[in-house]
mmCIF file of N, CA and C in Angstrom:
data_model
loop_
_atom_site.group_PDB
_atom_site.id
_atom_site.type_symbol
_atom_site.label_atom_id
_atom_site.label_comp_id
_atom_site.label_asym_id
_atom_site.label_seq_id
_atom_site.Cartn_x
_atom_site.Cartn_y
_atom_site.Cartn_z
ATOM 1 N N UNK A 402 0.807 -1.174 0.000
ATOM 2 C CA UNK A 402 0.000 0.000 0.000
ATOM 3 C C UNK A 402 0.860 1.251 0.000
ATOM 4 N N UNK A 403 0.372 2.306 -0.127
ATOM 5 C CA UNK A 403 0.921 3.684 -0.079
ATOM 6 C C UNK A 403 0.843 4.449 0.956
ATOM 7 N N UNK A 404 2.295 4.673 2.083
ATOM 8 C CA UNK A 404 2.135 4.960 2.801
ATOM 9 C C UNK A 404 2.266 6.868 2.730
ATOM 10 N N UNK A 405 1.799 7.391 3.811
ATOM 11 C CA UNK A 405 1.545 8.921 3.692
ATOM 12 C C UNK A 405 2.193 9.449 5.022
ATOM 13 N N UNK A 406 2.801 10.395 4.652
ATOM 14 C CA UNK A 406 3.048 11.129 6.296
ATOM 15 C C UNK A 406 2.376 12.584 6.453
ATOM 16 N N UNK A 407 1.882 11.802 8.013
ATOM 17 C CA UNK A 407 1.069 12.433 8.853
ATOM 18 C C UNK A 407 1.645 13.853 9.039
ATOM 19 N N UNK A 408 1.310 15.017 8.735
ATOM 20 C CA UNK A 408 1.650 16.333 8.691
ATOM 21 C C UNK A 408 1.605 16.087 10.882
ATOM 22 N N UNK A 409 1.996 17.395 11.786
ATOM 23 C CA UNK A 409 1.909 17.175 12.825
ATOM 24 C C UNK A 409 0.965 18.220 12.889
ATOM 25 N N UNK A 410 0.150 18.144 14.046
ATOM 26 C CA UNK A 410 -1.656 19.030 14.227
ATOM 27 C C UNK A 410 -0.742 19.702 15.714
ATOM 28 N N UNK A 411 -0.936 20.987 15.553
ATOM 29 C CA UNK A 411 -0.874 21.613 16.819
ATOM 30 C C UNK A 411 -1.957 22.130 17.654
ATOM 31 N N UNK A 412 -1.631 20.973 18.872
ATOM 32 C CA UNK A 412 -2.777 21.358 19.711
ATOM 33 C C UNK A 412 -3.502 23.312 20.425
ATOM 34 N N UNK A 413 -1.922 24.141 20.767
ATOM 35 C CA UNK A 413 -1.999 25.149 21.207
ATOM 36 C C UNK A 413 -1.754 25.800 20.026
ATOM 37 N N UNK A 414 -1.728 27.629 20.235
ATOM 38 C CA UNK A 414 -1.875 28.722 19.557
ATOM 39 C C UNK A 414 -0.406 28.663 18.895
ATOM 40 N N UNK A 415 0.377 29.348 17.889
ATOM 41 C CA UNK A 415 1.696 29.257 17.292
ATOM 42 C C UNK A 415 2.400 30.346 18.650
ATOM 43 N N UNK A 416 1.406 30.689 19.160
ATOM 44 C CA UNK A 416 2.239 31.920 20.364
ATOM 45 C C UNK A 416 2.269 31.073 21.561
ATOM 46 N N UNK A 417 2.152 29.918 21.459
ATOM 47 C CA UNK A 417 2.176 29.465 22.835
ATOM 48 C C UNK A 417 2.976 28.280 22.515
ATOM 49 N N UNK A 418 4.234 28.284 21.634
ATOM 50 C CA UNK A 418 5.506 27.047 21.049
ATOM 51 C C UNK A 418 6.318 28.175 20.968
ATOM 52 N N UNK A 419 7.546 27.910 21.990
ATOM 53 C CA UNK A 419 8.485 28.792 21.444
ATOM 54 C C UNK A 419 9.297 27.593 20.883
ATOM 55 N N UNK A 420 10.568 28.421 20.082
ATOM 56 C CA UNK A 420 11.399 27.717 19.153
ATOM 57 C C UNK A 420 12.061 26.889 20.102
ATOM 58 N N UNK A 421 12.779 27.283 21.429
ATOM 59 C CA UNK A 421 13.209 26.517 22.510
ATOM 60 C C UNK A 421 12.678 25.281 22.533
ATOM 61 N N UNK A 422 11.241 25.333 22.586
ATOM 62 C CA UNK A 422 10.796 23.679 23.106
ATOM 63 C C UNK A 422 10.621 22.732 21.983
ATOM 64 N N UNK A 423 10.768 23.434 20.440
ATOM 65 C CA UNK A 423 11.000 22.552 19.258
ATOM 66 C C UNK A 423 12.162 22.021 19.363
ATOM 67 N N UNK A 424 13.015 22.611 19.430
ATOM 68 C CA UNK A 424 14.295 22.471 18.954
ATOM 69 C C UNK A 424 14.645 21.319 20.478
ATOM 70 N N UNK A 425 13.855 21.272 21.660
ATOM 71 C CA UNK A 425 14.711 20.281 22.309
ATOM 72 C C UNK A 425 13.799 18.744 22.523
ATOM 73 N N UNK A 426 13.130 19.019 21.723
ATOM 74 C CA UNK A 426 12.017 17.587 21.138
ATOM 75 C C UNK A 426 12.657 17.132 20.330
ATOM 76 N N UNK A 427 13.121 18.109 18.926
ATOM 77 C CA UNK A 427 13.752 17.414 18.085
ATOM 78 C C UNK A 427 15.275 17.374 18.219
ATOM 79 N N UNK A 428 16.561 18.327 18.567
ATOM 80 C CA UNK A 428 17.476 18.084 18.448
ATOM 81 C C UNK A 428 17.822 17.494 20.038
ATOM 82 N N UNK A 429 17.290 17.580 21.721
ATOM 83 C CA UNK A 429 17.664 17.030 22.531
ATOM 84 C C UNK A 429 18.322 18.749 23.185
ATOM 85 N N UNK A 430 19.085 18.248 23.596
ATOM 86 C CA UNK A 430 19.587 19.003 24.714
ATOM 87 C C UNK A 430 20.497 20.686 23.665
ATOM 88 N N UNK A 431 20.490 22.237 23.946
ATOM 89 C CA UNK A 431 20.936 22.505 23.148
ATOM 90 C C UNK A 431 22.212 23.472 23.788
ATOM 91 N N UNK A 432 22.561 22.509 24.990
ATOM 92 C CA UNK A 432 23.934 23.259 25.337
ATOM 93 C C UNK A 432 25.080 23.091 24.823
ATOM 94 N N UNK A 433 26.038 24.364 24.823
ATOM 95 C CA UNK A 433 27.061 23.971 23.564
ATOM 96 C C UNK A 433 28.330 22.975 23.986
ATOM 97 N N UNK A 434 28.330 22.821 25.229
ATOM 98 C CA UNK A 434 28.949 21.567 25.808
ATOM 99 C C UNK A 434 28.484 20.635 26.817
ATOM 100 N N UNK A 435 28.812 19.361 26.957
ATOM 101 C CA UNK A 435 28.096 18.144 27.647
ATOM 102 C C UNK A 435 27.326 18.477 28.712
ATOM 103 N N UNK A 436 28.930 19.246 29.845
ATOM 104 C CA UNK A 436 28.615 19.210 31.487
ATOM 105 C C UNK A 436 27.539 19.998 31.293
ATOM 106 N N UNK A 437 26.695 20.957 30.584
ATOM 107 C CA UNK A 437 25.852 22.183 30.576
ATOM 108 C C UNK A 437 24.569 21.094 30.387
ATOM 109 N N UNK A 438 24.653 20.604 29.666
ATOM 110 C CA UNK A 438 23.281 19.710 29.338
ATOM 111 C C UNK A 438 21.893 19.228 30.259
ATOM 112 N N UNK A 439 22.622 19.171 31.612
ATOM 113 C CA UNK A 439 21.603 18.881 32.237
ATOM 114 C C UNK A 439 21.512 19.134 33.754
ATOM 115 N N UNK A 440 21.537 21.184 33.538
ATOM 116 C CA UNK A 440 21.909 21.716 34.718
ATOM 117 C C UNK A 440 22.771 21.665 35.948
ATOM 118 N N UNK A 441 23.026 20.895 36.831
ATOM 119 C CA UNK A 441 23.685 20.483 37.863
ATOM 120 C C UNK A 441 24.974 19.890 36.624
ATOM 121 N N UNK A 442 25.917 21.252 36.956
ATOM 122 C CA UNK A 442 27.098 20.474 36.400
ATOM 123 C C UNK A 442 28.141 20.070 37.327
ATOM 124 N N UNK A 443 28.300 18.592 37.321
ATOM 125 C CA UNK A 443 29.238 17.562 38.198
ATOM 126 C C UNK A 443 30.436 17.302 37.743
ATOM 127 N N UNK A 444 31.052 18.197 36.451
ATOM 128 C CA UNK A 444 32.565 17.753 36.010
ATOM 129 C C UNK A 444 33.484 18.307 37.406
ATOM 130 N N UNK A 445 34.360 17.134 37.559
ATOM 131 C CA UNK A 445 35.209 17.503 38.514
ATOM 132 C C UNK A 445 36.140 18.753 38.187
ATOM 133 N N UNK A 446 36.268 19.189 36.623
ATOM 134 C CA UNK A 446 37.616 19.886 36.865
ATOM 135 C C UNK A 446 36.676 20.997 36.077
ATOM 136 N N UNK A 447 35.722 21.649 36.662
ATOM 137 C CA UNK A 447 35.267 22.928 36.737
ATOM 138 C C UNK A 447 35.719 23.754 37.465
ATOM 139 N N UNK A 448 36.435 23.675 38.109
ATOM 140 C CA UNK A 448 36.913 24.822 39.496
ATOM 141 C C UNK A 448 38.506 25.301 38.280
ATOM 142 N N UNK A 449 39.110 24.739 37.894
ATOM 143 C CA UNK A 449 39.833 24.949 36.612
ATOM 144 C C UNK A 449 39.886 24.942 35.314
ATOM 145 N N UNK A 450 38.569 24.606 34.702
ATOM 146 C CA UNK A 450 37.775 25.161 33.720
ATOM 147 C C UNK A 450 38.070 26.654 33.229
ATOM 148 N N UNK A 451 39.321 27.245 32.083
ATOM 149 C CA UNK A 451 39.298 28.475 31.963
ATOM 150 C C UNK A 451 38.308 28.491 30.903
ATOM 151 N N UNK A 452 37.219 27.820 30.226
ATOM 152 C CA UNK A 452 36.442 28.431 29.345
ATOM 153 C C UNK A 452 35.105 28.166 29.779
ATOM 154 N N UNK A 453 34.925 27.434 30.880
ATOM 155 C CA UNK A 453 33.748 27.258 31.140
ATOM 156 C C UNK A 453 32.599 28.395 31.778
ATOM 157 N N UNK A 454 33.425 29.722 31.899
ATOM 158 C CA UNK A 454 32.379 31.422 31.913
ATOM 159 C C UNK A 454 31.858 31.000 30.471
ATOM 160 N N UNK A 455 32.789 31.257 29.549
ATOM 161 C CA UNK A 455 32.439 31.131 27.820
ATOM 162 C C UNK A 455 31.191 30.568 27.723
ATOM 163 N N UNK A 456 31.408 28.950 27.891
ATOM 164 C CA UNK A 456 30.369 28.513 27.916
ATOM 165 C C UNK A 456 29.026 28.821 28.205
ATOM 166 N N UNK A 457 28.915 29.077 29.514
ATOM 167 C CA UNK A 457 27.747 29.790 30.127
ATOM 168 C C UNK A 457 27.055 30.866 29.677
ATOM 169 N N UNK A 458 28.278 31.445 29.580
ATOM 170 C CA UNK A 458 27.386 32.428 28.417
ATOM 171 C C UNK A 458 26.867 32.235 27.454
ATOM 172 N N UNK A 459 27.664 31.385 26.660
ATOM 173 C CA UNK A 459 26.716 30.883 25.550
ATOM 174 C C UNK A 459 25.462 30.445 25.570
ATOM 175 N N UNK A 460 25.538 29.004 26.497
ATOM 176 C CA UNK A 460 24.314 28.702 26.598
ATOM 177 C C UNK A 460 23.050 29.482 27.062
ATOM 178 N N UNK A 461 23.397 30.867 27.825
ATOM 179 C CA UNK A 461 22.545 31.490 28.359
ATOM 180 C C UNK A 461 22.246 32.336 27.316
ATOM 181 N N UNK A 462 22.997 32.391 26.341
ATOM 182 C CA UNK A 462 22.539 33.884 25.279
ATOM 183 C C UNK A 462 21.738 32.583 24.218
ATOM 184 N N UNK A 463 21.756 31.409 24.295
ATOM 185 C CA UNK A 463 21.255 30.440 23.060
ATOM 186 C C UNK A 463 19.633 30.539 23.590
ATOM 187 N N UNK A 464 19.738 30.411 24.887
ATOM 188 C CA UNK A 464 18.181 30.240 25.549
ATOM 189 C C UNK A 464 17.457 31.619 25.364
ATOM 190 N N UNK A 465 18.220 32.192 25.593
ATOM 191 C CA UNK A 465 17.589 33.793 26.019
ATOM 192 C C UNK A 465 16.881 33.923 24.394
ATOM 193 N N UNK A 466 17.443 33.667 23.173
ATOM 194 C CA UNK A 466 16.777 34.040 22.173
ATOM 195 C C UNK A 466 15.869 32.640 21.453
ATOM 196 N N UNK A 467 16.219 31.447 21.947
ATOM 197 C CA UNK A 467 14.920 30.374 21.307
ATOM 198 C C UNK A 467 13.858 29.912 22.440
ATOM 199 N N UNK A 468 14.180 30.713 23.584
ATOM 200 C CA UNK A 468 12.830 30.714 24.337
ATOM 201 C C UNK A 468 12.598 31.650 24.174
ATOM 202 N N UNK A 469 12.395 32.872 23.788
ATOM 203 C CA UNK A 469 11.541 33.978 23.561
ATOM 204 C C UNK A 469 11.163 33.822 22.207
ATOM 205 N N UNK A 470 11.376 33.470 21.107
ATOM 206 C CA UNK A 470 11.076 33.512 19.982
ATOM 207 C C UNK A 470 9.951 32.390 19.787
ATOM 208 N N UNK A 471 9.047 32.675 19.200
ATOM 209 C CA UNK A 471 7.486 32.082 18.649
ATOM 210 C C UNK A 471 7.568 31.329 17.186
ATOM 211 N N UNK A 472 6.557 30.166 17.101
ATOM 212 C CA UNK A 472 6.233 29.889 16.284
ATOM 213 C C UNK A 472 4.869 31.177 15.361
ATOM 214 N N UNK A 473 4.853 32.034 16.340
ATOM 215 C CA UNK A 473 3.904 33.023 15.719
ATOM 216 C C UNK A 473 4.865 34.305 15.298
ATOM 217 N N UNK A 474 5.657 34.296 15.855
ATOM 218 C CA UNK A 474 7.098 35.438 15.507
ATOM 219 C C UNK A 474 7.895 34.575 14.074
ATOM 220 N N UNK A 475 7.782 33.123 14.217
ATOM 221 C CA UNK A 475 8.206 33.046 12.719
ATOM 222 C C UNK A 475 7.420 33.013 11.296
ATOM 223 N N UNK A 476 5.837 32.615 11.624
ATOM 224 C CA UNK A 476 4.759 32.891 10.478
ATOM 225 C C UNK A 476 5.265 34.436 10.446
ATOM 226 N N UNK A 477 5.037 35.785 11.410
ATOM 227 C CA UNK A 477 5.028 36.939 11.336
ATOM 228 C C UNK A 477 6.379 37.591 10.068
ATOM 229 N N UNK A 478 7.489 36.351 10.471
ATOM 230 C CA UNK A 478 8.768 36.858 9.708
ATOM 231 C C UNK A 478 8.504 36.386 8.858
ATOM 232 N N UNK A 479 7.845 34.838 8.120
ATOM 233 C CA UNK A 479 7.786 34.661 6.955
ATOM 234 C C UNK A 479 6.448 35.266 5.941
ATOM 235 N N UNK A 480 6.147 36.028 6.645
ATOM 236 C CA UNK A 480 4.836 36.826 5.642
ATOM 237 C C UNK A 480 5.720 37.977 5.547
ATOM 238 N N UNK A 481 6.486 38.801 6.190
ATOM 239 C CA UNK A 481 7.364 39.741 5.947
ATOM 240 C C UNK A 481 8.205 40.010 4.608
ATOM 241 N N UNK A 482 9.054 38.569 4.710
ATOM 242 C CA UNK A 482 9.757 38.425 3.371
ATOM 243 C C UNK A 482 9.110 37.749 2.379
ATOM 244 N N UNK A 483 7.997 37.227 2.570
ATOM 245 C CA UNK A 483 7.141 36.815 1.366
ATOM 246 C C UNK A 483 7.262 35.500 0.409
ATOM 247 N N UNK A 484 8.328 34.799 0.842
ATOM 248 C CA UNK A 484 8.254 33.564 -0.208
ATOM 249 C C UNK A 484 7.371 32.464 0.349
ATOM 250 N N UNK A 485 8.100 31.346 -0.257
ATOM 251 C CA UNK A 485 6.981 29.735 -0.529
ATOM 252 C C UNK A 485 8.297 29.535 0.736
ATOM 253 N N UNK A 486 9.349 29.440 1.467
ATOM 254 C CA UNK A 486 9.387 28.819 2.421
ATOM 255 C C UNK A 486 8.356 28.171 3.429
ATOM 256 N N UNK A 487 8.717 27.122 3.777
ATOM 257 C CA UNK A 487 7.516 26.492 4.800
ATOM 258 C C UNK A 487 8.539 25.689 6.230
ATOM 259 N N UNK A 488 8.206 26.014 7.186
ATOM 260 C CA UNK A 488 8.344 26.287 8.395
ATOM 261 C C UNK A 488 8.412 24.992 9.211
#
């Protein structure tokens, strides 16, 4: 037989999915290194860690902009620029 794929049905509003909670359904965890992944970081050699500020920051500037950003902030941007992209 011919199989078909199921488009996905969103239960809530596009303003109530930020990009944050897509992106960690589908890609998993989105810190830019391991120990960050799952808050309580237990690497022993953090106390001498010279890049691990870096890090933090990162991960905190990655969150700060895909949890605020909308699946209704990206329809909004793609009617802006106007093409056949699809989302």
């Amino acid at each position: 037989g011919v199989q078909t794929c199921a488009l996905p049905i969103l239960i809530r509003k596009p303003k109530d999915y930020t990009v944050g909670m897509i992106l960690r359904l589908t890609e998993g965890s989105l810190a830019p290194v391991g120990c960050l992944e799952y808050g309580e970081n237990d690497c022993p050699r953090q106390e001498m860690c010279a890049t691990l500020k870096l890090w933090k920051m990162l991960d905190e500037s990655i969150k700060s902009v895909v949890d605020k950003v909308t699946l209704e902030d990206l329809l909004e941007w793609q009617e802006e620029v106007g093409s056949d992209y699809v989302i």
